[in-house]
mmCIF file of C-alpha atoms in Angstrom:
data_model
loop_
_atom_site.group_PDB
_atom_site.id
_atom_site.type_symbol
_atom_site.label_atom_id
_atom_site.label_comp_id
_atom_site.label_asym_id
_atom_site.label_seq_id
_atom_site.Cartn_x
_atom_site.Cartn_y
_atom_site.Cartn_z
ATOM 1 C CA MET A 32 131.677 77.320 110.535
ATOM 2 C CA LYS A 33 133.522 79.526 108.061
ATOM 3 C CA HIS A 34 131.510 81.455 105.506
ATOM 4 C CA PRO A 35 131.844 79.789 102.056
ATOM 5 C CA LEU A 36 133.516 82.879 100.617
ATOM 6 C CA ALA A 37 136.028 82.924 103.459
ATOM 7 C CA LEU A 38 136.736 79.226 102.911
ATOM 8 C CA LEU A 39 137.249 79.814 99.191
ATOM 9 C CA ALA A 40 139.617 82.690 99.908
ATOM 10 C CA ALA A 41 141.601 80.495 102.283
ATOM 11 C CA LEU A 42 141.879 77.737 99.678
ATOM 12 C CA LEU A 43 143.053 80.172 97.020
ATOM 13 C CA THR A 44 145.621 81.641 99.392
ATOM 14 C CA ALA A 45 146.945 78.195 100.195
ATOM 15 C CA ALA A 46 147.128 77.068 96.567
ATOM 16 C CA PRO A 47 150.691 76.258 95.489
ATOM 17 C CA ALA A 48 152.402 78.622 93.063
ATOM 18 C CA PHE A 49 155.351 77.930 90.800
ATOM 19 C CA ALA A 50 158.371 79.954 91.903
ATOM 20 C CA GLN A 51 160.511 81.510 89.213
ATOM 21 C CA ILE A 52 163.608 79.413 88.516
ATOM 22 C CA THR A 53 166.782 81.173 87.440
ATOM 23 C CA ILE A 54 169.274 79.708 84.975
ATOM 24 C CA ASP A 55 172.876 80.678 84.319
ATOM 25 C CA GLN A 56 175.916 78.905 82.874
ATOM 26 C CA ASN A 57 176.905 77.296 86.168
ATOM 27 C CA LYS A 58 173.406 75.934 86.793
ATOM 28 C CA ALA A 59 173.222 74.621 83.241
ATOM 29 C CA LEU A 60 176.511 72.764 83.654
ATOM 30 C CA ALA A 61 175.498 71.380 87.044
ATOM 31 C CA GLY A 62 172.138 70.046 85.807
ATOM 32 C CA ASN A 63 168.942 69.336 87.750
ATOM 33 C CA VAL A 64 167.361 72.628 86.768
ATOM 34 C CA THR A 65 164.203 70.512 86.697
ATOM 35 C CA PRO A 66 163.799 66.778 87.434
ATOM 36 C CA GLY A 67 165.489 64.710 84.750
ATOM 37 C CA ASP A 68 167.765 67.516 83.574
ATOM 38 C CA GLY A 69 171.274 66.125 83.265
ATOM 39 C CA PRO A 70 174.501 68.085 83.667
ATOM 40 C CA GLY A 71 175.423 70.300 80.755
ATOM 41 C CA PHE A 72 173.385 71.037 77.665
ATOM 42 C CA PRO A 73 170.646 70.883 76.712
ATOM 43 C CA VAL A 74 168.916 72.337 79.738
ATOM 44 C CA THR A 75 165.609 70.439 79.940
ATOM 45 C CA LEU A 76 162.573 72.207 81.402
ATOM 46 C CA SER A 77 160.334 69.304 82.396
ATOM 47 C CA GLN A 78 157.897 71.169 84.634
ATOM 48 C CA PRO A 79 155.510 74.077 84.072
ATOM 49 C CA GLY A 80 156.486 77.386 85.533
ATOM 50 C CA SER A 81 158.480 80.563 85.024
ATOM 51 C CA TYR A 82 162.171 80.456 84.110
ATOM 52 C CA LYS A 83 164.568 83.380 83.749
ATOM 53 C CA LEU A 84 168.154 83.633 82.561
ATOM 54 C CA THR A 85 170.514 85.536 84.830
ATOM 55 C CA GLY A 86 173.473 85.297 82.474
ATOM 56 C CA ASN A 87 174.476 84.272 78.951
ATOM 57 C CA LEU A 88 174.529 80.577 78.060
ATOM 58 C CA SER A 89 177.469 79.337 75.979
ATOM 59 C CA VAL A 90 176.497 76.069 74.276
ATOM 60 C CA PRO A 91 179.017 73.711 72.619
ATOM 61 C CA ALA A 92 178.736 72.887 68.936
ATOM 62 C CA ASN A 93 176.348 70.092 67.919
ATOM 63 C CA THR A 94 174.302 70.477 71.093
ATOM 64 C CA LYS A 95 170.845 71.860 71.784
ATOM 65 C CA GLY A 96 170.497 74.838 74.092
ATOM 66 C CA ILE A 97 167.184 74.557 75.970
ATOM 67 C CA VAL A 98 164.477 71.924 75.509
ATOM 68 C CA ILE A 99 160.989 72.808 76.727
ATOM 69 C CA ALA A 100 159.351 69.488 77.609
ATOM 70 C CA ALA A 101 156.261 70.642 79.512
ATOM 71 C CA GLU A 102 153.191 72.773 79.003
ATOM 72 C CA GLY A 103 152.811 76.054 80.847
ATOM 73 C CA VAL A 104 156.408 77.256 80.510
ATOM 74 C CA THR A 105 157.418 80.913 80.341
ATOM 75 C CA LEU A 106 161.088 81.380 79.433
ATOM 76 C CA ASP A 107 162.387 84.925 79.892
ATOM 77 C CA LEU A 108 165.885 85.398 78.513
ATOM 78 C CA ASN A 109 166.014 88.664 80.455
ATOM 79 C CA GLY A 110 168.161 90.370 77.802
ATOM 80 C CA TYR A 111 170.750 87.580 77.690
ATOM 81 C CA THR A 112 171.954 85.330 74.850
ATOM 82 C CA ILE A 113 171.878 81.597 74.228
ATOM 83 C CA ALA A 114 174.798 81.087 71.843
ATOM 84 C CA ALA A 115 176.477 78.233 70.009
ATOM 85 C CA PRO A 116 179.728 78.934 68.113
ATOM 86 C CA GLY A 117 178.321 79.224 64.577
ATOM 87 C CA LEU A 118 178.415 82.365 62.484
ATOM 88 C CA CYS A 119 176.628 83.178 59.199
ATOM 89 C CA SER A 120 177.221 85.933 56.690
ATOM 90 C CA GLN A 121 175.888 87.433 53.476
ATOM 91 C CA PRO A 122 178.285 89.127 51.024
ATOM 92 C CA PHE A 123 176.419 92.437 50.790
ATOM 93 C CA ASN A 124 174.138 93.938 53.391
ATOM 94 C CA TYR A 125 170.539 94.585 52.333
ATOM 95 C CA THR A 126 171.004 92.748 49.027
ATOM 96 C CA ALA A 127 169.620 89.259 48.404
ATOM 97 C CA GLN A 128 172.644 86.958 48.325
ATOM 98 C CA PRO A 129 173.347 83.379 49.466
ATOM 99 C CA VAL A 130 174.112 82.948 53.160
ATOM 100 C CA THR A 131 177.144 80.947 54.256
ATOM 101 C CA CYS A 132 177.799 79.632 57.767
ATOM 102 C CA THR A 133 180.821 78.343 59.662
ATOM 103 C CA GLN A 134 178.781 75.587 61.365
ATOM 104 C CA PRO A 135 177.101 72.572 59.719
ATOM 105 C CA THR A 136 173.731 73.427 58.181
ATOM 106 C CA TYR A 137 170.319 71.742 58.012
ATOM 107 C CA GLY A 138 170.991 70.472 61.531
ATOM 108 C CA THR A 139 168.680 69.408 64.352
ATOM 109 C CA TYR A 140 170.627 71.042 67.159
ATOM 110 C CA HIS A 141 168.209 73.858 67.919
ATOM 111 C CA GLY A 142 168.767 76.822 70.202
ATOM 112 C CA ILE A 143 165.391 76.504 71.943
ATOM 113 C CA GLU A 144 163.282 73.466 71.121
ATOM 114 C CA VAL A 145 159.658 73.136 72.177
ATOM 115 C CA ALA A 146 159.485 69.343 72.296
ATOM 116 C CA VAL A 147 155.794 68.895 73.221
ATOM 117 C CA ASP A 148 152.526 70.325 71.961
ATOM 118 C CA ALA A 149 152.333 73.169 74.428
ATOM 119 C CA PRO A 150 150.022 76.030 73.495
ATOM 120 C CA GLY A 151 150.662 78.820 75.945
ATOM 121 C CA THR A 152 154.451 78.541 75.918
ATOM 122 C CA VAL A 153 156.074 82.004 76.070
ATOM 123 C CA ILE A 154 159.654 82.771 74.973
ATOM 124 C CA ARG A 155 160.768 86.364 75.295
ATOM 125 C CA ASN A 156 163.411 89.047 75.685
ATOM 126 C CA GLY A 157 166.731 87.817 74.355
ATOM 127 C CA THR A 158 168.954 86.431 71.611
ATOM 128 C CA VAL A 159 169.421 82.936 70.169
ATOM 129 C CA ARG A 160 172.266 82.472 67.699
ATOM 130 C CA GLY A 161 174.903 80.218 66.222
ATOM 131 C CA PHE A 162 173.191 76.796 66.224
ATOM 132 C CA SER A 163 173.365 74.264 63.384
ATOM 133 C CA GLY A 164 169.593 73.756 63.561
ATOM 134 C CA THR A 165 166.755 76.242 63.957
ATOM 135 C CA GLY A 166 167.076 79.100 66.397
ATOM 136 C CA ILE A 167 163.643 78.458 67.945
ATOM 137 C CA GLN A 168 161.916 75.216 66.938
ATOM 138 C CA THR A 169 158.181 75.470 67.604
ATOM 139 C CA THR A 170 155.245 73.074 67.857
ATOM 140 C CA GLU A 171 151.993 75.037 68.169
ATOM 141 C CA GLY A 172 150.544 78.002 69.975
ATOM 142 C CA GLU A 173 153.716 79.581 71.340
ATOM 143 C CA THR A 174 154.156 83.300 71.872
ATOM 144 C CA ILE A 175 157.611 84.537 70.876
ATOM 145 C CA GLU A 176 158.240 88.198 71.571
ATOM 146 C CA HIS A 177 161.127 90.652 71.686
ATOM 147 C CA MET A 178 163.603 88.073 70.385
ATOM 148 C CA HIS A 179 166.655 88.368 68.127
ATOM 149 C CA VAL A 180 167.261 85.101 66.261
ATOM 150 C CA ALA A 181 170.253 84.980 63.927
ATOM 151 C CA HIS A 182 173.210 82.995 62.523
ATOM 152 C CA ASN A 183 171.525 79.583 62.698
ATOM 153 C CA GLY A 184 172.305 76.785 60.238
ATOM 154 C CA ASN A 185 168.725 75.809 59.421
ATOM 155 C CA GLY A 186 166.193 78.577 59.959
ATOM 156 C CA GLY A 187 165.314 81.324 62.369
ATOM 157 C CA ILE A 188 161.931 80.453 63.896
ATOM 158 C CA GLY A 189 159.893 77.543 62.577
ATOM 159 C CA GLY A 190 158.030 74.307 62.963
ATOM 160 C CA SER A 191 154.317 73.817 63.595
ATOM 161 C CA THR A 192 153.864 71.655 60.505
ATOM 162 C CA GLY A 193 150.157 71.262 59.911
ATOM 163 C CA SER A 194 149.252 72.943 63.200
ATOM 164 C CA MET A 195 146.085 74.995 63.335
ATOM 165 C CA VAL A 196 146.958 76.431 66.750
ATOM 166 C CA GLY A 197 148.903 79.437 65.581
ATOM 167 C CA THR A 198 152.248 80.660 66.855
ATOM 168 C CA ARG A 199 152.517 84.397 67.595
ATOM 169 C CA ILE A 200 155.841 86.073 66.741
ATOM 170 C CA ILE A 201 155.881 89.696 67.833
ATOM 171 C CA ASP A 202 158.406 92.559 67.861
ATOM 172 C CA SER A 203 161.305 90.301 66.877
ATOM 173 C CA THR A 204 164.252 90.338 64.471
ATOM 174 C CA VAL A 205 165.104 87.224 62.468
ATOM 175 C CA ALA A 206 168.220 87.621 60.327
ATOM 176 C CA LEU A 207 171.174 85.881 58.673
ATOM 177 C CA ASN A 208 169.930 82.324 59.071
ATOM 178 C CA TYR A 209 171.072 79.790 56.471
ATOM 179 C CA ARG A 210 167.592 78.885 55.198
ATOM 180 C CA PHE A 211 164.281 80.552 56.045
ATOM 181 C CA GLY A 212 163.621 83.426 58.374
ATOM 182 C CA ILE A 213 160.201 82.371 59.721
ATOM 183 C CA ALA A 214 158.265 79.231 58.685
ATOM 184 C CA GLU A 215 154.953 78.540 60.433
ATOM 185 C CA SER A 216 151.784 76.894 59.161
ATOM 186 C CA SER A 217 149.492 79.253 61.067
ATOM 187 C CA GLY A 218 149.496 82.197 63.449
ATOM 188 C CA ILE A 219 150.644 85.784 63.230
ATOM 189 C CA VAL A 220 153.902 87.623 62.593
ATOM 190 C CA GLU A 221 153.599 91.203 63.782
ATOM 191 C CA ARG A 222 156.035 94.141 63.866
ATOM 192 C CA CYS A 223 158.977 91.922 62.937
ATOM 193 C CA ASN A 224 162.120 92.512 60.882
ATOM 194 C CA VAL A 225 163.013 89.499 58.735
ATOM 195 C CA ALA A 226 166.191 90.156 56.791
ATOM 196 C CA SER A 227 169.119 88.607 54.935
ATOM 197 C CA ASN A 228 168.123 84.967 55.355
ATOM 198 C CA GLY A 229 169.234 82.352 52.819
ATOM 199 C CA GLY A 230 165.728 81.282 51.739
ATOM 200 C CA ASP A 231 162.210 82.668 52.056
ATOM 201 C CA GLY A 232 161.721 85.558 54.412
ATOM 202 C CA VAL A 233 158.373 84.332 55.782
ATOM 203 C CA ASN A 234 156.868 81.032 54.649
ATOM 204 C CA GLY A 235 153.372 80.040 55.762
ATOM 205 C CA GLY A 236 150.991 77.175 55.270
ATOM 206 C CA GLY A 237 148.103 79.372 54.204
ATOM 207 C CA PHE A 238 146.927 80.359 57.671
ATOM 208 C CA LEU A 239 149.723 82.740 58.670
ATOM 209 C CA ILE A 240 149.165 86.507 58.867
ATOM 210 C CA VAL A 241 152.080 88.923 58.460
ATOM 211 C CA ARG A 242 151.234 92.382 59.717
ATOM 212 C CA ASN A 243 153.187 95.648 59.959
ATOM 213 C CA SER A 244 156.515 93.943 59.339
ATOM 214 C CA ASN A 245 159.637 94.514 57.239
ATOM 215 C CA VAL A 246 160.916 91.680 55.023
ATOM 216 C CA ARG A 247 164.077 92.447 53.057
ATOM 217 C CA ALA A 248 167.183 91.042 51.353
ATOM 218 C CA ASN A 249 166.200 87.369 51.701
ATOM 219 C CA TYR A 250 167.586 84.964 49.088
ATOM 220 C CA GLY A 251 164.203 83.416 48.315
ATOM 221 C CA ASN A 252 160.614 84.597 48.152
ATOM 222 C CA SER A 253 159.906 87.611 50.257
ATOM 223 C CA LEU A 254 156.615 86.069 51.460
ATOM 224 C CA SER A 255 155.022 82.737 50.597
ATOM 225 C CA GLY A 256 151.655 81.246 51.550
ATOM 226 C CA VAL A 257 150.614 84.064 53.882
ATOM 227 C CA THR A 258 148.057 86.821 54.288
ATOM 228 C CA VAL A 259 149.809 90.160 54.481
ATOM 229 C CA VAL A 260 148.808 93.640 55.619
ATOM 230 C CA GLY A 261 150.800 96.832 56.147
ATOM 231 C CA THR A 262 154.120 95.179 55.326
ATOM 232 C CA MET A 263 157.181 96.340 53.385
ATOM 233 C CA SER A 264 159.160 93.760 51.395
ATOM 234 C CA ALA A 265 162.201 94.972 49.504
ATOM 235 C CA ASN A 266 165.397 93.718 47.865
ATOM 236 C CA ASN A 267 164.450 90.047 48.150
ATOM 237 C CA ARG A 268 165.541 87.679 45.366
ATOM 238 C CA TYR A 269 161.947 86.854 44.426
ATOM 239 C CA GLY A 270 158.602 88.435 45.096
ATOM 240 C CA ARG A 271 155.481 87.103 46.761
ATOM 241 C CA LEU A 272 154.122 83.614 46.123
ATOM 242 C CA LYS A 273 150.534 82.594 46.924
ATOM 243 C CA VAL A 274 149.985 85.688 49.042
ATOM 244 C CA THR A 275 146.676 87.304 49.949
ATOM 245 C CA SER A 276 146.929 91.054 50.453
ATOM 246 C CA LEU A 277 144.660 92.977 52.812
ATOM 247 C CA GLY A 278 146.187 96.287 51.764
ATOM 248 C CA GLY A 279 148.777 98.786 52.890
ATOM 249 C CA ASN A 280 151.706 96.752 51.557
ATOM 250 C CA ILE A 281 154.758 97.757 49.526
ATOM 251 C CA GLU A 282 156.746 95.297 47.406
ATOM 252 C CA GLN A 283 160.062 96.265 45.824
ATOM 253 C CA LEU A 284 161.779 93.667 43.669
ATOM 254 C CA VAL A 285 165.409 93.202 42.792
ATOM 255 C CA VAL A 286 165.985 92.644 39.074
ATOM 256 C CA TYR A 287 168.629 89.987 38.352
#
């Protein structure tokens, strides 16, 4: 009879593991990346596991890019871009001005949409741009790191309405989105650049911490409904609203 420790080791060795699934334009157009994923966009990730882009994804207008429909998903953009054809602009760099976009605005066609409550979702290492909706639409508990989210017709990164399972947004740039830069009800924004968005830079529901970040040239409040520490906000249209400061912050206002 096998020793219990040897039996346990054998069981662990035999346990199934999720292989990393790669995604490129051809695979997206073919479909069946996961069960239930139809040809073309959006690419639907219906199973937990690790997914990695091996090329840029070019998404038609009025279409979602990737829909995460399962818990336990890690999506690594691997330095690549998920792009729809929209483009946004602000008349003067680093000055709070309205943002205009070539695509429809206030849309629901998101670049990456987390469609289920899935704490533990990880999205990292790439760019999402040009959608009529939000660049990354969240639910609760995601980790978003090393992302560049820009030129979207609603907001940059947002969702999690009423969620108390906070989203973590780390080392990312969120810029030139039609409305808000980041809007989360709870979580942490750390070491991020949030610039030149058409509304608030960072908008929280009272349980969002903004730490060691740079918020500038947004055409709304620099920060609203957040706790802030070690953060620079400059050249925004308005200052801070309902903000708790833990120190080490600098606020520079534009006088209109």
